[in-house]
Coordinates of C-alpha atoms and ligand atoms in Angstrom, one line a residue:
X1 CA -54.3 17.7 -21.0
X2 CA -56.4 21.2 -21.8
X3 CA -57.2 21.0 -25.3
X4 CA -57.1 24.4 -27.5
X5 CA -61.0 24.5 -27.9
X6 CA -61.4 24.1 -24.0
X7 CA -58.5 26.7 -23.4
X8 CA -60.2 28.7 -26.3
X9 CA -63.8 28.9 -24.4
X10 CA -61.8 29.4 -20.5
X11 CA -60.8 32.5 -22.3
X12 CA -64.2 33.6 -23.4
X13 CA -65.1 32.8 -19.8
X14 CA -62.7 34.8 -18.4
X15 CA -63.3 37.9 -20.6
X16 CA -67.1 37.9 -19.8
X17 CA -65.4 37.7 -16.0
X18 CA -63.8 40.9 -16.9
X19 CA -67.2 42.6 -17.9
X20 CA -69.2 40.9 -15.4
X21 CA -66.9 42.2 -12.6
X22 CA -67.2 46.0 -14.3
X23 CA -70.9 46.0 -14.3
X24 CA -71.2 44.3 -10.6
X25 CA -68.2 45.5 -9.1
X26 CA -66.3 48.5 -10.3
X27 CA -68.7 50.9 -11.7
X28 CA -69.5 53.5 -9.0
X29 CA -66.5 52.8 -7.5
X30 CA -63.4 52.6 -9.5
X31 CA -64.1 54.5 -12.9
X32 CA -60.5 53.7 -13.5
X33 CA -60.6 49.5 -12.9
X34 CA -64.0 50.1 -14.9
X35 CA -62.2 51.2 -18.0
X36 CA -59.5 49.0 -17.6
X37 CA -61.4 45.7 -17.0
X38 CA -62.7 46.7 -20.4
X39 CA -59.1 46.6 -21.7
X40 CA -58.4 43.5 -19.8
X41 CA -61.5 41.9 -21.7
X42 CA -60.2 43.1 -25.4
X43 CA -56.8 42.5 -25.3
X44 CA -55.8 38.6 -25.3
X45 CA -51.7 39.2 -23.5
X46 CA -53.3 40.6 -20.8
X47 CA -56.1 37.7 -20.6
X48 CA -53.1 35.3 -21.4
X49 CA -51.7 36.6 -18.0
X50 CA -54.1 34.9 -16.1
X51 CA -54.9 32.3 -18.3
X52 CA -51.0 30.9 -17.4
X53 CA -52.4 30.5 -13.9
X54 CA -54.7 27.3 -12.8
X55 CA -58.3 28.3 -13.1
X56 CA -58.7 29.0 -9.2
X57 CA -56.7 32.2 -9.8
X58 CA -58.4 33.6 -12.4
X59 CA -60.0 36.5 -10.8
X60 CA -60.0 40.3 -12.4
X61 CA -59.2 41.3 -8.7
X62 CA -56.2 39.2 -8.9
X63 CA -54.8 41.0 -11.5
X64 CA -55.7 44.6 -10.7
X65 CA -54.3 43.9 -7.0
X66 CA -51.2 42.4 -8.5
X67 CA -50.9 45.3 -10.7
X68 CA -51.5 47.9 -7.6
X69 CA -49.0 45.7 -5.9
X70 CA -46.1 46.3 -8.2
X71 CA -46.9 49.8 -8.9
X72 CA -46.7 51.2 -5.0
X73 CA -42.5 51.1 -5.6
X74 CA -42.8 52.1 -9.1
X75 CA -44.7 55.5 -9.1
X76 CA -42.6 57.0 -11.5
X77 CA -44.3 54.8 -13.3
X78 CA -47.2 56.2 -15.7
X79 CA -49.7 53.8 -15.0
X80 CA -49.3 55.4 -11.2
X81 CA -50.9 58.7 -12.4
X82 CA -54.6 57.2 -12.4
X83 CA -53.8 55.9 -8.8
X84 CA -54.4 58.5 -6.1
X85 CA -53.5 56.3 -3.4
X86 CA -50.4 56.1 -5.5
X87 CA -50.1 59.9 -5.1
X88 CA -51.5 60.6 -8.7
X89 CA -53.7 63.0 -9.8
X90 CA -54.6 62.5 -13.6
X91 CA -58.0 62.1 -14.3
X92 CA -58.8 59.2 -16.1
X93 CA -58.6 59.0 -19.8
X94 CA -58.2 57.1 -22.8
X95 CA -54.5 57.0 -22.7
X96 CA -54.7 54.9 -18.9
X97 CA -55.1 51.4 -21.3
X98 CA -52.4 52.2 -23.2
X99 CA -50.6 52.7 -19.9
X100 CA -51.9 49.1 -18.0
X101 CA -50.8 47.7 -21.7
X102 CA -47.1 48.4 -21.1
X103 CA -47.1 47.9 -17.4
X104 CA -47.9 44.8 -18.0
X105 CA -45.5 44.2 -20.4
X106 CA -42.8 45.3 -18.6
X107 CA -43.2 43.6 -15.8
X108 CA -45.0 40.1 -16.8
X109 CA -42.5 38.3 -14.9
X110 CA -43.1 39.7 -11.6
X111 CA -46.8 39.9 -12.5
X112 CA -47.0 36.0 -13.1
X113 CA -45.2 35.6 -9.9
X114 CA -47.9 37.1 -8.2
X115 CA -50.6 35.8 -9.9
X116 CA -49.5 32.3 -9.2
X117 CA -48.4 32.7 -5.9
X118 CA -50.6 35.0 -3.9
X119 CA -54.5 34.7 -3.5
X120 CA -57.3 37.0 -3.8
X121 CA -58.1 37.9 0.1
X122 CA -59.5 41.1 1.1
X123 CA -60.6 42.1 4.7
X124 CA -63.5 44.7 4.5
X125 CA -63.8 46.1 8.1
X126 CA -66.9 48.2 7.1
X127 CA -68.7 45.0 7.0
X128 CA -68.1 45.6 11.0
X129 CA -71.6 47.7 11.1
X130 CA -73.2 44.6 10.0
X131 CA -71.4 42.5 13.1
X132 CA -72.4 44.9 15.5
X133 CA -76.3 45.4 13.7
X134 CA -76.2 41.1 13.8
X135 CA -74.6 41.1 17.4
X136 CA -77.0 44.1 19.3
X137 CA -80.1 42.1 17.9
X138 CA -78.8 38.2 19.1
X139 CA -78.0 40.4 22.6
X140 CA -82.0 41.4 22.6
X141 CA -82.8 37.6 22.6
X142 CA -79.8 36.5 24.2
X143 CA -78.7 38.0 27.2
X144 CA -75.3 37.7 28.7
X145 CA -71.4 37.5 27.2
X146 CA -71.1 35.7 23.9
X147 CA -68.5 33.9 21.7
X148 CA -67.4 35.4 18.4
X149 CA -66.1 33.2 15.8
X150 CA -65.5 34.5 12.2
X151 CA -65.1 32.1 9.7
X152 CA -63.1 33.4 6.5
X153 CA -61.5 36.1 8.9
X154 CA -59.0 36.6 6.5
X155 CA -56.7 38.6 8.6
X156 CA -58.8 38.5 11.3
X157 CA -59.7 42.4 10.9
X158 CA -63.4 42.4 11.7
X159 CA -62.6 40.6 15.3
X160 CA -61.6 44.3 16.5
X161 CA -64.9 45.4 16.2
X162 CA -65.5 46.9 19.0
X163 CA -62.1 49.1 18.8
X164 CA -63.2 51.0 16.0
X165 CA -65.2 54.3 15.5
X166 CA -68.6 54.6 13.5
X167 CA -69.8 57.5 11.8
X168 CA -73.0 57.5 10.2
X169 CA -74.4 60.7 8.9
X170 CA -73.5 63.1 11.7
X171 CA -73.9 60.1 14.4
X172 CA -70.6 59.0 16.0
X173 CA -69.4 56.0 18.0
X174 CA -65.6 57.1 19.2
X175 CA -63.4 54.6 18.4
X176 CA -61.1 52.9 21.6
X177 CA -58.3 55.0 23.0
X178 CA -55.3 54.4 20.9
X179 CA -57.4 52.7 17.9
X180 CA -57.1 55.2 15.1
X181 CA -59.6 53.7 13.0
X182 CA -63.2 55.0 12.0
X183 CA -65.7 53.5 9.5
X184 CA -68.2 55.5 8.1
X185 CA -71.5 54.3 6.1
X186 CA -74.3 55.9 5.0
X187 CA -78.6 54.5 5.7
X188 CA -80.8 53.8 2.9
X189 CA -84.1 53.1 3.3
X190 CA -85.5 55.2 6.2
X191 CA -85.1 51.7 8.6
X192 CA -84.1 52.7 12.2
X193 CA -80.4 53.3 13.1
X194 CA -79.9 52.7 17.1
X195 CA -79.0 49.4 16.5
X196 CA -76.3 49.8 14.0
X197 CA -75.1 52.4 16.5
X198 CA -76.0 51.1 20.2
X199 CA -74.5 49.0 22.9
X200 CA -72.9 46.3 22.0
X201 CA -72.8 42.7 24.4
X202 CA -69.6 41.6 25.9
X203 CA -68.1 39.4 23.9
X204 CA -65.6 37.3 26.3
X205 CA -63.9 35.0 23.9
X206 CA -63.6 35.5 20.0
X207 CA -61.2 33.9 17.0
X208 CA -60.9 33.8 13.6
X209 CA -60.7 31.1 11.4
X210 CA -59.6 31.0 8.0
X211 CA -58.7 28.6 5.3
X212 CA -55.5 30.8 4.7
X213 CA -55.2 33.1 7.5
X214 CA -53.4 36.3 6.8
X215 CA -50.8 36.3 9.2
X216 CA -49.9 40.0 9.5
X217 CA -47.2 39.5 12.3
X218 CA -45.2 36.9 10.6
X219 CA -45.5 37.7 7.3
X220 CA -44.0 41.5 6.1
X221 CA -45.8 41.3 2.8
X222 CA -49.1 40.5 3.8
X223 CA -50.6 43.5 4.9
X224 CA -48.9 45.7 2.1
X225 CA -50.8 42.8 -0.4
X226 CA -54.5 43.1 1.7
X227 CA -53.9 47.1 0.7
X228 CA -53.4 46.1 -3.1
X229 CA -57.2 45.1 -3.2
X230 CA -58.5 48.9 -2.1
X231 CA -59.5 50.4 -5.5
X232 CA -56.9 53.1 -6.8
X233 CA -59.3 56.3 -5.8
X234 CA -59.7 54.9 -2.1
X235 CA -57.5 57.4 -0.4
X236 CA -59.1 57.3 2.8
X237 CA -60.0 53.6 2.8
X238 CA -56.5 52.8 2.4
X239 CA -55.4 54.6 5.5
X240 CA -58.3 53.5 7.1
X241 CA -57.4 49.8 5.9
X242 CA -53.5 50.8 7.3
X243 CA -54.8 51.8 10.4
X244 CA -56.5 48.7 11.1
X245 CA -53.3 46.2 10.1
X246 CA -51.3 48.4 12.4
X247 CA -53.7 48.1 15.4
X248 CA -54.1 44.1 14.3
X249 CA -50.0 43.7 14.4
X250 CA -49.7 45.6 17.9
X251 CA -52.4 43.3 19.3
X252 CA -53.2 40.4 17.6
X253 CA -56.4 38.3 17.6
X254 CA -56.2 34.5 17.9
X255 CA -56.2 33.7 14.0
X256 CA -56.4 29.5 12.7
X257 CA -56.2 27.9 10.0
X258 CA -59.2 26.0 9.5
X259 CA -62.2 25.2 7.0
X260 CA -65.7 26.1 7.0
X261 CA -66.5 23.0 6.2
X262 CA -64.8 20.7 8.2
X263 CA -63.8 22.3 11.2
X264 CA -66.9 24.8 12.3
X265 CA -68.2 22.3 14.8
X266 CA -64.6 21.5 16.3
X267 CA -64.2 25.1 17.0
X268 CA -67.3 25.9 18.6
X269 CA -66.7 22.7 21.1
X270 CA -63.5 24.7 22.1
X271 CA -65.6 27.3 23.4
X272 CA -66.5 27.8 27.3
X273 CA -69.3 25.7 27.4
X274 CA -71.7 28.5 29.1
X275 CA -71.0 31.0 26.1
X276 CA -73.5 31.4 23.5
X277 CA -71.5 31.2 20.1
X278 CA -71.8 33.6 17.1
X279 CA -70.4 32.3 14.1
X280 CA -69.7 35.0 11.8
X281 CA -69.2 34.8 8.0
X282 CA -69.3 37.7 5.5
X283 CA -68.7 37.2 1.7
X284 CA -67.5 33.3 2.8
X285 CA -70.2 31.8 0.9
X286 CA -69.5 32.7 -2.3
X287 CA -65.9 30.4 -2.1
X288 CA -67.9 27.8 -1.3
X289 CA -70.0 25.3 -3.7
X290 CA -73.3 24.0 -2.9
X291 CA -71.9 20.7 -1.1
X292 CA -69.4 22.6 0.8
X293 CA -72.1 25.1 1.8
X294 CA -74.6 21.9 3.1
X295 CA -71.6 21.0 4.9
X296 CA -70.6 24.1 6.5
X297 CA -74.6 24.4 7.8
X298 CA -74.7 20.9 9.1
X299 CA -71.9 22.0 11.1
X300 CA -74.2 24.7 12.6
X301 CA -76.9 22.5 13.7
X302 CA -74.7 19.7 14.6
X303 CA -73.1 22.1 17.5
X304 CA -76.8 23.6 18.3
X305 CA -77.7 20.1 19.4
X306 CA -75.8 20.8 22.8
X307 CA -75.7 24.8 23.2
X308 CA -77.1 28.1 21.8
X309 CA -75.3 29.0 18.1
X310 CA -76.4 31.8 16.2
X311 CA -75.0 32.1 12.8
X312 CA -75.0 35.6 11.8
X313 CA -74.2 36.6 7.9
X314 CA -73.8 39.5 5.4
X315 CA -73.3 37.5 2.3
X316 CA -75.2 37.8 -1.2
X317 CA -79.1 37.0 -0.3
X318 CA -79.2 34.4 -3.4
X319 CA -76.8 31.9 -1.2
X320 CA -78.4 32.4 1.9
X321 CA -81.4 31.6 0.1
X322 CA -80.3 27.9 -0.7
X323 CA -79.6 27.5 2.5
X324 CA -82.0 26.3 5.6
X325 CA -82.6 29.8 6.4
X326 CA -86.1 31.1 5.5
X327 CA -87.3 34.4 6.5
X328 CA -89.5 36.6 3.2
X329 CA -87.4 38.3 2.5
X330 CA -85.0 35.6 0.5
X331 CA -87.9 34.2 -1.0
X332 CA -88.7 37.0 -3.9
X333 CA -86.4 38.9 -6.0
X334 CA -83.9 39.1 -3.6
X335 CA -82.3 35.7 -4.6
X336 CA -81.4 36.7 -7.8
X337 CA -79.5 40.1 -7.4
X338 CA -75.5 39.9 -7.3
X339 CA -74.9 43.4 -6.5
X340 CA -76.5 44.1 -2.8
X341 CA -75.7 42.0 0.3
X342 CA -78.2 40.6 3.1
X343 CA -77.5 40.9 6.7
X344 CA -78.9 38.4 8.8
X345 CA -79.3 36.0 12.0
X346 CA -79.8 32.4 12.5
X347 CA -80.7 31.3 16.3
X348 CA -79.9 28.1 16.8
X349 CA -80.4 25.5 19.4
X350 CA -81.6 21.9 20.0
X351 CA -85.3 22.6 19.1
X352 CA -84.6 24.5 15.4
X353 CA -83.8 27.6 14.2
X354 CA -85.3 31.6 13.8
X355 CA -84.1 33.4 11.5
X356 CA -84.4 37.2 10.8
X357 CA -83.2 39.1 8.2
X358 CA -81.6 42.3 9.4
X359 CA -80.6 44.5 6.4
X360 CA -79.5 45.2 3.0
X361 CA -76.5 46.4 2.7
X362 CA -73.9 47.1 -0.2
X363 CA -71.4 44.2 -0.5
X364 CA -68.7 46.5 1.1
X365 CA -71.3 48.2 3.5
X366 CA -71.1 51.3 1.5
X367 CA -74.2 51.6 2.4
X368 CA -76.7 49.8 5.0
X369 CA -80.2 49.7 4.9
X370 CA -82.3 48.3 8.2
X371 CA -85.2 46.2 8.5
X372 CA -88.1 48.6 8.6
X373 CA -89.7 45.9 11.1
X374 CA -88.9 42.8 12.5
X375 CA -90.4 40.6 10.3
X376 CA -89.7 43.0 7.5
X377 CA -89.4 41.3 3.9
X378 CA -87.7 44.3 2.1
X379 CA -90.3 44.0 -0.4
X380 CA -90.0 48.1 -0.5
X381 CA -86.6 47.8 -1.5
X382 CA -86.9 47.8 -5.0
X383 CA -88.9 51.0 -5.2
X384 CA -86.5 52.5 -2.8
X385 CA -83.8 52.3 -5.7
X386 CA -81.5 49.6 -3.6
X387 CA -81.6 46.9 -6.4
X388 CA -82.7 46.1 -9.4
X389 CA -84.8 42.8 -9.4
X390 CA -83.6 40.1 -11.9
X391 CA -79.8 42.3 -12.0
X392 CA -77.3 39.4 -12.9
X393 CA -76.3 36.7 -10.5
X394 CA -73.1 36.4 -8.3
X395 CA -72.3 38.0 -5.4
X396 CA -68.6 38.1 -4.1
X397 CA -65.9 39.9 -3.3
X398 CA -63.4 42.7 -5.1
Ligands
SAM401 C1 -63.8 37.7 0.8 S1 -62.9 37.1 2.1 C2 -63.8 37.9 3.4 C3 -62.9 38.2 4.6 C4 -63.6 38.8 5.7 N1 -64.7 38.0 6.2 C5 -64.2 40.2 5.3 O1 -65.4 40.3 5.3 O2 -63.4 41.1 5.1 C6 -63.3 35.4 2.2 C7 -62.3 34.6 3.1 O3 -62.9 33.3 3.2 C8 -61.8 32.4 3.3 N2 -62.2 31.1 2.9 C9 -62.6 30.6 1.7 N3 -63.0 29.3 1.8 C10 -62.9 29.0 3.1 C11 -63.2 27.8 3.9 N4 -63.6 26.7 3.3 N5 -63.0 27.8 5.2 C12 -62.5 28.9 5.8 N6 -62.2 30.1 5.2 C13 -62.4 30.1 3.8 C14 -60.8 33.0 2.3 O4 -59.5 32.5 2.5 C15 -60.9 34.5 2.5 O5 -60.0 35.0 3.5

């Protein structure tokens, strides 16, 4: 049984959560969810939400996606005129708490439903520059077709890769006939940009995995609930994030259920055996704790015994860190900053493993920032403005 002091200092926990989320999160890209995790953070029935849930849930995305949820068939509502993907257009002000307030209120019920029924996933299919940066450079040491297994797919989004457009700056990759989808980022740093943009291996086999895969075919209310995560100014993200389900439902990916931990190995084995595999993860290590991360790396090298595995990341630089991957540039600063991802590749075989570290890129690939080199330890970066050393820890997702 909780005891009130213990339930007294989750609740502190969870309101510096609020705050923390603001400050790594939202700001610069929701002012709106900025102002209202504030509100969330000073105002105890809106903690008490959350708190009703087991301690796995209590995530300030969970709540603001729950909220977006309810409010895309109630835009009469007020609260839906600080949404623009909602249609609104009200600037945001210091009436929009007051707003979330009775939202809330009226519909706890439904909210509380949500919250202890759905889980936070999101599928971020700009982090698709970093799997074609991660899969161009295993190509240059790798020649031939490859495997492509994500781990932590979600809804299995980033598998379609290589349907989508890319636009950076005024460079353009034409998305697949019929594939309405573009992603656009922007380069920091003044690295080189052919291969975010260039050929791409074949890649003969691929499948996602995922602890609880979002099963867009079977289930109507799963891709309306991955579009509740896209912050309320994203207007084109959303329809971008639409397209993408749409394209997903008309032809589907192979999708399991399956964990990281236990399973990684078992998956690879089912691949043609002459197939290199790349295991992809992005923002997967951040659900898992230190053992389970061990784990999900002894997988790695377990199936590198008998073939060619290349593990290929864009997860926060701090976790990577603590694994067996050591290139400079996880050894400084970097492995303390929560609010800037590291993109990155892991060869693998029977005799070891090389690792290079690709890029820097903005947890949602907002931006992406090249190695300079290829032994390049981003030890520029901080003077370039792309992180502030000793920022807070973390590193995660919406
Ligand atoms: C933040 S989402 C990222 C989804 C996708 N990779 C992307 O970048 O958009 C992390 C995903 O990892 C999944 N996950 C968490 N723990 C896992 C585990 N042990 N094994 C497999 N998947 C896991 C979650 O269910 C969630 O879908």
């Amino acid at each position: 049984m909780t005891t009130t002091t213990e339930r007294e200092a989750a609740q502190e926990y969870l309101r510096k959560l609020f705050r923390f989320f603001a400050r790594t999160q939202t700001q610069g890209r929701s002012q709106l969810h900025t102002l209202l995790s504030e509100t969330v953070a000073t105002d105890d029935a809106l903690l008490q939400l959350l708190m009703d849930t087991p301690a796995s849930q209590r995530r300030p995305s969970l709540l603001f996606a729950a909220v977006n949820h309810l409010l895309r068939d109630r835009t009469e509502h007020r609260l839906a005129a600080y949404y623009p993907i909602h249609g609104g257009d009200r600037p945001v002000d210091d009436q929009a708490p007051a707003a979330l307030q009775a939202f809330c209120a009226e519909h706890a019920d439904e909210l509380r439903e949500l919250l202890l029924t759905r889980s936070t996933q999101t599928n971020e299919i700009r982090r698709c520059f970093a799997l074609r940066l991660g899969l161009s450079r295993i190509a240059a040491h790798w020649s031939g077709p490859l495997a492509l297994l994500e781990i932590g797919a979600s809804a299995g989004l980033n598998l379609h890769f290589d349907d989508y457009g890319y636009r950076l700056g005024n460079r353009l990759v034409q998305p697949k006939d019929g594939a309405p989808v573009t992603l656009s980022s922007v380069v920091r740093g003044g690295g080189p940009v052919h291969e975010l943009l260039g050929e791409l291996p074949a890649v003969t086999y691929r499948i996602g995995a995922d602890l609880e895969p979002v099963e867009l075919s079977a289930d109507p209310e799963a891709g309306p609930w991955l579009e509740a995560f896209i912050w309320p100014e994203q207007v084109r993200e959303l329809a971008t994030l639409r397209a993408a389900i749409n394209l997903s439902r008309r032809e589907p990916h192979r999708l399991v259920r399956a964990d990281a931990v236990q399973d990684t190995a078992r998956l690879i084995a089912e691949v043609p055996e002459e197939l290199p595999v790349v295991v992809f993860t992005a923002s997967l290590l951040s659900y898992l704790d230190a053992q389970a991360r061990a784990r999900f790396i002894a997988q790695l090298s377990t199936a590198a015994r008998s073939r060619r595995v290349a593990w290929l990341f864009t997860e926060a630089p701090g976790l990577v860190a603590r694994t067996d991957v050591t290139v400079p540039g996880l050894a400084g600063s970097l492995r303390d900053v929560g609010d800037v991802y590291s993109v990155g590749i892991s060869l693998r075989d029977g005799a070891g493993h090389q690792d290079e570290l690709l890029a820097l890129a903005d947890p949602y690939v907002e931006w992406i920032a090249p190695a300079r080199t290829e032994a390049d330890d981003f030890s520029w970066a901080v003077a370039e403005g792309l992180y502030q050393p000793a920022a807070a820890t973390g590193g995660g997702d919406k």
